[in-house]
Short mmCIF file of C-alpha atoms and ligand atoms in Angstrom, two decimals:
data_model
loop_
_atom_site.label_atom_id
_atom_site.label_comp_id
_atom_site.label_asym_id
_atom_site.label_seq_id
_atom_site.Cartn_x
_atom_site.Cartn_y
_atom_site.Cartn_z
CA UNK I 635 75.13 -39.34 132.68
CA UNK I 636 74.77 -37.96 136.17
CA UNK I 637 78.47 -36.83 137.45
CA UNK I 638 78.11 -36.54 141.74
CA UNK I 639 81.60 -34.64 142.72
CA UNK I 640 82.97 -33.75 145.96
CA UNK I 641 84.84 -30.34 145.87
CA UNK I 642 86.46 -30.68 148.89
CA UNK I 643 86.79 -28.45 151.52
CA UNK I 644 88.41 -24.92 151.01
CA UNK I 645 87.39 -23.46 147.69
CA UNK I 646 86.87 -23.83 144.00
CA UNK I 647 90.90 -25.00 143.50
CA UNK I 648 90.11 -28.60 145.75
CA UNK I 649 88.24 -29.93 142.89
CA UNK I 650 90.06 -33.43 141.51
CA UNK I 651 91.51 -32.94 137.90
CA UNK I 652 88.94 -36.15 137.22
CA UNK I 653 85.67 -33.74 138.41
CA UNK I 654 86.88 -30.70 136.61
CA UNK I 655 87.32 -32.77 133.42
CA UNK I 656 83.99 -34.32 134.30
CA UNK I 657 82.55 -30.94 134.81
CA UNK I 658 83.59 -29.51 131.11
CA UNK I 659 82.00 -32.04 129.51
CA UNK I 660 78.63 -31.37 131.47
CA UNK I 661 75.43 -29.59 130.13
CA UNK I 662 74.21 -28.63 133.38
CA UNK I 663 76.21 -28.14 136.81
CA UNK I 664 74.13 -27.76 140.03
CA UNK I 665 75.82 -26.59 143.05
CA UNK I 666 74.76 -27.89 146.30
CA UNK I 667 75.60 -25.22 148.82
CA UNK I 668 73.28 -25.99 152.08
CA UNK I 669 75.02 -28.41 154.09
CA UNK I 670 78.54 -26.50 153.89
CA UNK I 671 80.62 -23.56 152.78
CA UNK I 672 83.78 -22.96 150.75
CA UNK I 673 86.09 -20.18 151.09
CA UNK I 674 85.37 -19.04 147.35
CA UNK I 675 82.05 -17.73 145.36
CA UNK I 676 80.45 -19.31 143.16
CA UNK I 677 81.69 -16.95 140.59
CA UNK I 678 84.77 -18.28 141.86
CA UNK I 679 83.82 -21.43 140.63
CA UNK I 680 82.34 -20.79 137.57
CA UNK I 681 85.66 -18.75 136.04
CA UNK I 682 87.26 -21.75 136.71
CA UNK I 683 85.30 -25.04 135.88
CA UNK I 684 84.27 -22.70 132.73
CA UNK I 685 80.18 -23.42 133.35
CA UNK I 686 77.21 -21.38 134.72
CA UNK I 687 76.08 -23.01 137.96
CA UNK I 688 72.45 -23.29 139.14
CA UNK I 689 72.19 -23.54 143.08
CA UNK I 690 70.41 -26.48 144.15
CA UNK I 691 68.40 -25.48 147.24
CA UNK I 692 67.47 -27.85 149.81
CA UNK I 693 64.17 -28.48 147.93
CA UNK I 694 65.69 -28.77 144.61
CA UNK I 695 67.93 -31.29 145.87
CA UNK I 696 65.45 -33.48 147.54
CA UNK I 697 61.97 -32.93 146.22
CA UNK I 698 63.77 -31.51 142.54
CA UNK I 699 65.52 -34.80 142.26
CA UNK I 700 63.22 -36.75 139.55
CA UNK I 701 64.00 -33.61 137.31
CA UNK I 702 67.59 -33.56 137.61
CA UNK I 703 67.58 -37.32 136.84
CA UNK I 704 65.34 -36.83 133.86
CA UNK I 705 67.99 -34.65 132.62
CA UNK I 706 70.78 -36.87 133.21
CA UNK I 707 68.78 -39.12 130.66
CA UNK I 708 69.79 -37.41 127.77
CA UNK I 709 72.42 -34.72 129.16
CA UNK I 710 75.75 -35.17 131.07
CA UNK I 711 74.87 -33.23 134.43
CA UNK I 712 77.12 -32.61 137.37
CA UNK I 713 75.66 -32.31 140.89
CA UNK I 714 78.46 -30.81 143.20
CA UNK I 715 78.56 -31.32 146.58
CA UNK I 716 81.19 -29.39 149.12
CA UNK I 717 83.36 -32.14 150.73
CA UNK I 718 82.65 -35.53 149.62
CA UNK I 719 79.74 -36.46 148.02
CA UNK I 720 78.04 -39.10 150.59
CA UNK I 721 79.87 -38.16 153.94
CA UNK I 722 77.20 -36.44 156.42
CA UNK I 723 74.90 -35.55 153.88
CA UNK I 724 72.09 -36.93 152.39
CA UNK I 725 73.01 -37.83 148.52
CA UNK I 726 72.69 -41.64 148.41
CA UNK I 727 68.79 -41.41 147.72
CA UNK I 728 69.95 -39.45 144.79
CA UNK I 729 72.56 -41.94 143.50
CA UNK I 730 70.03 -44.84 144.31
CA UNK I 731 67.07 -42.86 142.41
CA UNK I 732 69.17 -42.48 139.36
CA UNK I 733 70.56 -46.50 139.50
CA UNK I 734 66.88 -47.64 139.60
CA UNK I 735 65.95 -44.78 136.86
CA UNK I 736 68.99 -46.87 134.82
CA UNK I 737 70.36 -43.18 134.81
CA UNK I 738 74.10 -44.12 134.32
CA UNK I 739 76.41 -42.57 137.74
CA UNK I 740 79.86 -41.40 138.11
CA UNK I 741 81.15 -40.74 141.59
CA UNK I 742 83.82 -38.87 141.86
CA UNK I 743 84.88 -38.56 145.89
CA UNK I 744 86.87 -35.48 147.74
CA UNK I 745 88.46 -35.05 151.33
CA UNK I 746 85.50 -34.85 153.88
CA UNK I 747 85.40 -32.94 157.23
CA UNK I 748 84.96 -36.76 158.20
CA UNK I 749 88.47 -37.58 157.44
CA UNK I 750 89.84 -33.99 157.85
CA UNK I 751 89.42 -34.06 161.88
CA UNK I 752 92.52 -36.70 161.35
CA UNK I 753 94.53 -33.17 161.96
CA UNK I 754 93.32 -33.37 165.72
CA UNK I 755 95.87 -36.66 166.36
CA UNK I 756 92.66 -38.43 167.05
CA UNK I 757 92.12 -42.15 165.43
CA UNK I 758 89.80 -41.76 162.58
CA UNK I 759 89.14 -45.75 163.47
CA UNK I 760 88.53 -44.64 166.91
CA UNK I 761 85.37 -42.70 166.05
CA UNK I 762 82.17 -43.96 167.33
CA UNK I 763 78.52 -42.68 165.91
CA UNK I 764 78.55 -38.81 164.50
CA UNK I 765 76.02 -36.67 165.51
CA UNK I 766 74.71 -33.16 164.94
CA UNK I 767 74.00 -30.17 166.78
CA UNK I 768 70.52 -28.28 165.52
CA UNK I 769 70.27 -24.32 166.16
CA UNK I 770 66.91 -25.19 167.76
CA UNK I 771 67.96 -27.47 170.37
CA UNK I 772 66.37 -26.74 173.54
CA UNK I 773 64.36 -29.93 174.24
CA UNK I 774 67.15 -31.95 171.88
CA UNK I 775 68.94 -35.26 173.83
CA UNK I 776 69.43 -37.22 170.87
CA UNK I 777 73.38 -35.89 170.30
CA UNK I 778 73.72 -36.27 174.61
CA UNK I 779 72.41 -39.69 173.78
CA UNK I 780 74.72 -40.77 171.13
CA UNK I 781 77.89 -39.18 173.32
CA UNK I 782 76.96 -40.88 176.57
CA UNK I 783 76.98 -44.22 174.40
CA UNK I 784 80.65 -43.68 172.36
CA UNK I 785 81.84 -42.89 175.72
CA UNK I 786 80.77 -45.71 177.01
CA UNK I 787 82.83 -47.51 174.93
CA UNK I 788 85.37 -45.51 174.80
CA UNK I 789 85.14 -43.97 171.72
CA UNK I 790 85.30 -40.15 170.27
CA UNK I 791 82.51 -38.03 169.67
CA UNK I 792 82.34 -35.85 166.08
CA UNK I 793 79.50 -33.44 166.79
CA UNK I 794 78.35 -31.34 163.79
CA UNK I 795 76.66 -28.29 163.85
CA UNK I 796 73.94 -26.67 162.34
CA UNK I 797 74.00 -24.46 159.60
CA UNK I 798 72.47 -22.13 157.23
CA UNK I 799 74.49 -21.15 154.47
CA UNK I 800 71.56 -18.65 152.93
CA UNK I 801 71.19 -17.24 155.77
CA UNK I 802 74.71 -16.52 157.03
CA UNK I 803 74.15 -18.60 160.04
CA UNK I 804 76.47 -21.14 161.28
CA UNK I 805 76.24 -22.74 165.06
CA UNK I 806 79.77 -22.28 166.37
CA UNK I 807 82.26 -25.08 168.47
CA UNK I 808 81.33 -22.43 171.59
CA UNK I 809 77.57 -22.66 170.98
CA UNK I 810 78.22 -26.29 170.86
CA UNK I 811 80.60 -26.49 173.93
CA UNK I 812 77.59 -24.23 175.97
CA UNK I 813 74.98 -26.31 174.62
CA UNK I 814 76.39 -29.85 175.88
CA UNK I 815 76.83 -27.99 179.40
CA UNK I 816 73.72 -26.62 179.59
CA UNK I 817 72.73 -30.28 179.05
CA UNK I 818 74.22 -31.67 182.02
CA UNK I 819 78.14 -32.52 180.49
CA UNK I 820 80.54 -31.31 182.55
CA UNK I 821 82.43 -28.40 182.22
CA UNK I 822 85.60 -30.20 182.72
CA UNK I 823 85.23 -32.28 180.16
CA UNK I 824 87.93 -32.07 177.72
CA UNK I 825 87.06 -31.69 173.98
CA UNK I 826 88.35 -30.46 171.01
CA UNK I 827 87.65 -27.48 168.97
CA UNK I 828 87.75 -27.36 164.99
CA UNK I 829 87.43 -24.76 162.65
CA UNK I 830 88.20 -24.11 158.76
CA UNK I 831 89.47 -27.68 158.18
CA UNK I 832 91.30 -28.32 155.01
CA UNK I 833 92.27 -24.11 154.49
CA UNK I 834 95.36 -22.81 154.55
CA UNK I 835 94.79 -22.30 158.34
CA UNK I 836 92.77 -25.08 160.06
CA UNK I 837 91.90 -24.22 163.79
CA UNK I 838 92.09 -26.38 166.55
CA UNK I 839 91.83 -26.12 170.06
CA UNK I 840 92.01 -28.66 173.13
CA UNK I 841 90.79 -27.64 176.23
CA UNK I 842 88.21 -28.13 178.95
CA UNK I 843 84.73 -27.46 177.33
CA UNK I 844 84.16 -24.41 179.63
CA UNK I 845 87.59 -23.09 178.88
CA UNK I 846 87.49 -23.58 175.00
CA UNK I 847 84.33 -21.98 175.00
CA UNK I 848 85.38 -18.74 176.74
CA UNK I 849 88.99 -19.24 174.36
CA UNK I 850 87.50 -19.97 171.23
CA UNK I 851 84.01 -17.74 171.29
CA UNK I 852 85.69 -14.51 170.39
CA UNK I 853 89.10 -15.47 168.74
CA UNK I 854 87.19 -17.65 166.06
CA UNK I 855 84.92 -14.89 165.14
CA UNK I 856 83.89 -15.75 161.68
CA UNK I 857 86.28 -18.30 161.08
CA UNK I 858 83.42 -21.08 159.78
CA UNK I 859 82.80 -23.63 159.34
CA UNK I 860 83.66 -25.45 163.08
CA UNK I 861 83.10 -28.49 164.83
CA UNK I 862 83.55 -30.15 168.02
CA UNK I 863 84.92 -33.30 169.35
CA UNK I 864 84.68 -35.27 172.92
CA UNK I 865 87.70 -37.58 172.97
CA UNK I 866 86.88 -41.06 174.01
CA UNK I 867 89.89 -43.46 175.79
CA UNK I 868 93.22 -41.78 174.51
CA UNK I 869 96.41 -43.62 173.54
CA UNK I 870 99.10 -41.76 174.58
CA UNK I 871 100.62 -40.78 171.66
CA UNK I 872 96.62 -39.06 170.41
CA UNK I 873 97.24 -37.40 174.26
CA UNK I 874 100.62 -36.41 172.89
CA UNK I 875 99.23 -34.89 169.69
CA UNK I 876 96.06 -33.02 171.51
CA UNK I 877 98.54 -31.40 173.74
CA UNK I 878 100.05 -29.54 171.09
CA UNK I 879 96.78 -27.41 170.61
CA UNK I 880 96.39 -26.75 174.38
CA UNK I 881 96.70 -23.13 174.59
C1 LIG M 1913 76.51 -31.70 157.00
S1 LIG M 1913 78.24 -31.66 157.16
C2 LIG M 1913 78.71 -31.73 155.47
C3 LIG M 1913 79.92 -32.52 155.28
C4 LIG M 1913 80.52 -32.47 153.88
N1 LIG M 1913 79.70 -33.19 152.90
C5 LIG M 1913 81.89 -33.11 153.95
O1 LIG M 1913 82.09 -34.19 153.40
O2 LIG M 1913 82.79 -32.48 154.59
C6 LIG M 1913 78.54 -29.97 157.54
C7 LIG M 1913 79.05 -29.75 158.94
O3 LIG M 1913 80.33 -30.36 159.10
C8 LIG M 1913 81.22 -29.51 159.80
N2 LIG M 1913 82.26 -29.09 158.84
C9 LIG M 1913 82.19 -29.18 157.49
N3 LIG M 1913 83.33 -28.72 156.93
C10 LIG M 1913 84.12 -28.34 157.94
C11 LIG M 1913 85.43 -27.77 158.00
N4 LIG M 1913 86.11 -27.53 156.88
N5 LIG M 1913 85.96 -27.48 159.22
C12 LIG M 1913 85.25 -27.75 160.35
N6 LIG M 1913 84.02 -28.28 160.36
C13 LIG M 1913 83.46 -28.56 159.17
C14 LIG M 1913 80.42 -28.31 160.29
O4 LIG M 1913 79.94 -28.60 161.60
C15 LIG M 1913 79.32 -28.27 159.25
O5 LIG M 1913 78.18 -27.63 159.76
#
């Protein structure tokens, strides 16, 4: 059996009851720890789910993935996943690879940084196409691209950013904010600033892009992971609600 569980988005305690009973009765547990971060170790996480964990690299994950299944042939294995298991990350293929390996699945779902922006006041139904920041972004339109169209209909804009977990590198909301005016946005543009979603002390900050960048650049030192949002056409009671993070 192949367990995929989201562990939602602070630390080791976010787990459901259903995944941590799920992950006692596993063999193996890999940990995939490259597309986000939690506020805990993963000591953390072992004293608590009561397993060893093996990291699954980015290359584990996706080239490693025919030996993970193989094991899930004759061994319950859990694959954890930060958040939920198939929001802005790339563990379908791994689901589908197992269905058409006649691997039997269990998916057990957590809060997502996709639903978790609902602290904003935004409309999660008023979200048009997410897209991500890269660190290495120079000659990169594609996320200008997607904006320009959501706006055009009138729709919010989730940006991601880039990160490297290994490394201890994560693209900030004011590397994001500088990178979309550098790109032609305007400074004036008002956006929305995110960081830490689902801890004890989420941050968010409304402003105009040039302004949240100078507010947020030094105040949210080290306070990752962040994102950054371009409201679309605002109801007034989402105007209402943004207003209460304006400085
Ligand atoms: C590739 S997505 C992974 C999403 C994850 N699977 C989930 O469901 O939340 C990672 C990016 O989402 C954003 N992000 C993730 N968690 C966040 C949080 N708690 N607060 C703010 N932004 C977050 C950051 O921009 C981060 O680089």
């Amino acid at each position: 059996m192949l367990y995929l569980i989201g562990l939602g988005l602070r630390d080791e305690k976010d787990i459901s009851l259903k995944g941590l009973e799920a992950i006692k009765a596993c063999d193996l547990v890999y940990f995939e720890g490259y597309t986000s971060k939690l506020e805990c170790s993963v000591s953390d996480m072992e004293k608590l789910y009561g397993k060893s964990i093996i990291i699954a690299d980015r290359n584990l994950a996706e080239s490693g993935m025919g030996k993970i299944i193989s094991e899930a042939e004759s061994k319950n294995v859990a694959f954890l996943v930060i958040g939920d298991v198939f929001s802005a990350t790339t563990h379908i293929s791994l689901f589908a690879e197992a269905k058409s390996c006649n691997v039997k699945v269990e998916v057990i779902h957590n809060a997502s940084v996709l639903t978790a922006v609902g602290i904003t006041g935004l409309e999660l139904y008023k979200f048009g196409k997410i897209t991500s920041i890269p660190f290495d972004n120079k000659d990169i339109v594609a996320p200008i691209d997607v904006f320009e169209m959501n706006k055009s209909n009138g729709l919010h804009t989730l940006f991601l950013l880039d990160l490297n977990p290994e490394k201890g590198d994560f693209m900030t909301a004011a590397q994001a904010a500088e990178y979309l005016i550098q790109k032609g946005i305007p400074a004036e543009t008002d956006a929305v600033a995110c960081a830490e979603l689902g801890s004890k002390n989420p941050g968010v900050a409304f402003d105009k892009l040039r302004s949240l960048n100078e507010r947020i650049a030094t105040q949210w030192a080290g306070r990752i992971p962040q994102c950054l949002i371009i409201p679309g056409k605002l109801h007034f009671v989402e105007q209402e609600s943004l207003e209460r993070y304006q400085d």
